[in-house]
């Protein structure tokens, strides 16, 4: 099975900061990588698919990059409503696997 | 508007069965692959199972293989998860999630989830 790791596990940032979350796959997954945002007590929401494609309605301050085994989610100019846990997901091979999550909160 | 709604959650007995359902609306259900994803309290999301849009192909996480069965009834726009031999580790919120068309269309819509606590 493909293992997914994320770093950091948590980050505290101020409004307006740029936040970068890294996701690593244990083997090459091409660009079969998606990012999800989950606010406390809420349903996960897809932010980015195919590594860099922004889901309709998602603010352009979110962006994704990478390929192969190394991927990044960047939040430019962090907003209070971005406080959440972010998960990466590989869907190159079954079983699909999520990363452990990165919790973003306000400093 | 695409909507997914799970039901069937509730207290499951250790070693016992439980069946979850997910009804889809606002889209042509039969044309879309579907998934179950779960989240144990305070834990990461875990993909559980997937079924192709024709229903001929099914996939399972190792943690549920041999105990859970995914199926669909396209005449009822309904996805099922038949769970057997429940264990405490199956305690989680279970979400159904749709795959959009194309290779990259994973989990574009989710249901609100249904809680399955497993007790002895």
Coordinates of N, CA, C and O in Angstrom, one line a residue, chain A residues 1 95, chain B residues 36-38 46-50 58-70 81-87 89-92 94:
Chain A
X1 N 0.8 -1.2 0.0 CA 0.0 0.0 0.0 C 0.9 1.3 0.0 O 2.0 1.3 0.6
X95 N -5.3 0.4 -2.3 CA -6.3 1.2 -1.6 C -5.9 2.7 -1.5 O -4.7 3.0 -1.4
Chain B
X36 N -17.0 4.7 0.1 CA -17.3 4.9 1.5 C -15.9 5.3 2.1 O -14.9 4.7 1.8
X37 N -16.0 6.4 2.9 CA -14.8 6.9 3.7 C -15.2 7.0 5.1 O -16.4 7.4 5.4
X38 N -14.4 6.7 6.0 CA -14.7 6.8 7.4 C -13.7 7.6 8.2 O -12.6 7.8 7.8
X46 N -10.1 7.8 6.4 CA -9.7 6.5 6.0 C -10.7 6.0 4.8 O -11.9 5.9 5.1
X47 N -10.1 5.8 3.7 CA -11.0 5.3 2.6 C -11.3 3.8 2.9 O -10.4 3.1 3.4
X48 N -12.5 3.4 2.7 CA -13.0 2.1 3.1 C -13.2 1.2 1.9 O -12.8 0.1 1.9
X49 N -14.0 1.7 0.9 CA -14.4 0.9 -0.2 C -14.9 1.7 -1.4 O -15.3 2.9 -1.2
X50 N -14.8 1.1 -2.6 CA -15.3 1.8 -3.8 C -16.0 0.8 -4.7 O -15.7 -0.4 -4.6
X58 N -15.3 -3.8 -7.4 CA -15.3 -3.3 -6.0 C -13.9 -3.4 -5.5 O -13.1 -4.2 -5.9
X59 N -13.7 -2.5 -4.5 CA -12.4 -2.4 -3.9 C -12.5 -2.1 -2.4 O -13.5 -1.5 -2.0
X60 N -11.6 -2.6 -1.6 CA -11.7 -2.6 -0.2 C -10.3 -2.2 0.5 O -9.3 -2.7 0.0
X61 N -10.4 -1.5 1.6 CA -9.3 -1.3 2.4 C -8.9 -2.7 3.1 O -9.9 -3.5 3.4
X62 N -7.7 -2.9 3.4 CA -7.3 -4.2 4.0 C -8.0 -4.3 5.4 O -8.3 -5.5 5.8
X63 N -8.3 -3.2 6.1 CA -8.9 -3.3 7.4 C -10.3 -3.8 7.4 O -10.8 -4.2 8.4
X64 N -11.0 -3.8 6.2 CA -12.4 -4.3 6.2 C -12.6 -5.4 5.2 O -13.7 -6.0 5.1
X65 N -11.5 -5.8 4.4 CA -11.7 -6.8 3.4 C -12.1 -8.1 4.1 O -11.6 -8.5 5.1
X66 N -13.1 -8.7 3.5 CA -13.7 -10.0 4.0 C -14.8 -9.8 5.0 O -15.5 -10.7 5.4
X67 N -14.9 -8.6 5.5 CA -16.0 -8.3 6.5 C -17.0 -7.3 5.9 O -18.2 -7.4 6.3
X68 N -16.6 -6.4 5.1 CA -17.6 -5.4 4.5 C -17.8 -5.7 3.1 O -16.9 -6.2 2.4
X69 N -19.0 -5.4 2.6 CA -19.3 -5.5 1.2 C -20.0 -4.3 0.7 O -21.0 -3.8 1.3
X70 N -19.5 -3.7 -0.4 CA -20.1 -2.5 -1.0 C -21.0 -3.0 -2.1 O -20.7 -4.0 -2.8
X81 N -23.3 -0.2 2.3 CA -22.2 -0.8 2.9 C -22.7 -1.9 3.9 O -23.3 -1.5 4.9
X82 N -22.5 -3.1 3.5 CA -22.9 -4.2 4.4 C -21.7 -4.5 5.3 O -20.6 -5.0 4.8
X83 N -21.8 -4.3 6.6 CA -20.7 -4.5 7.5 C -21.0 -5.8 8.4 O -22.1 -5.9 9.0
X84 N -20.0 -6.7 8.5 CA -20.2 -7.8 9.3 C -19.0 -7.9 10.3 O -18.0 -7.3 10.1
X85 N -19.2 -8.7 11.3 CA -18.2 -9.0 12.3 C -17.5 -7.6 12.8 O -16.3 -7.4 12.8
X86 N -18.4 -6.7 13.2 CA -17.9 -5.4 13.7 C -17.0 -5.5 14.9 O -17.1 -6.4 15.7
X87 N -16.0 -4.6 14.9 CA -15.1 -4.5 16.0 C -15.1 -3.0 16.5 O -15.6 -2.1 15.8
X89 N -12.8 -1.1 16.5 CA -12.0 -0.3 15.5 C -12.8 0.2 14.4 O -12.4 1.1 13.6
X90 N -14.0 -0.3 14.2 CA -14.9 0.2 13.2 C -15.8 1.4 13.6 O -16.5 2.0 12.8
X91 N -15.6 1.8 14.9 CA -16.3 3.0 15.4 C -15.8 4.2 14.6 O -14.6 4.5 14.6
X92 N -16.8 4.9 13.9 CA -16.4 6.0 13.1 C -17.6 6.7 12.5 O -18.7 6.2 12.6
X94 N -19.2 7.4 9.1 CA -19.0 6.9 7.7 C -19.7 7.9 6.7 O -20.8 8.3 6.9

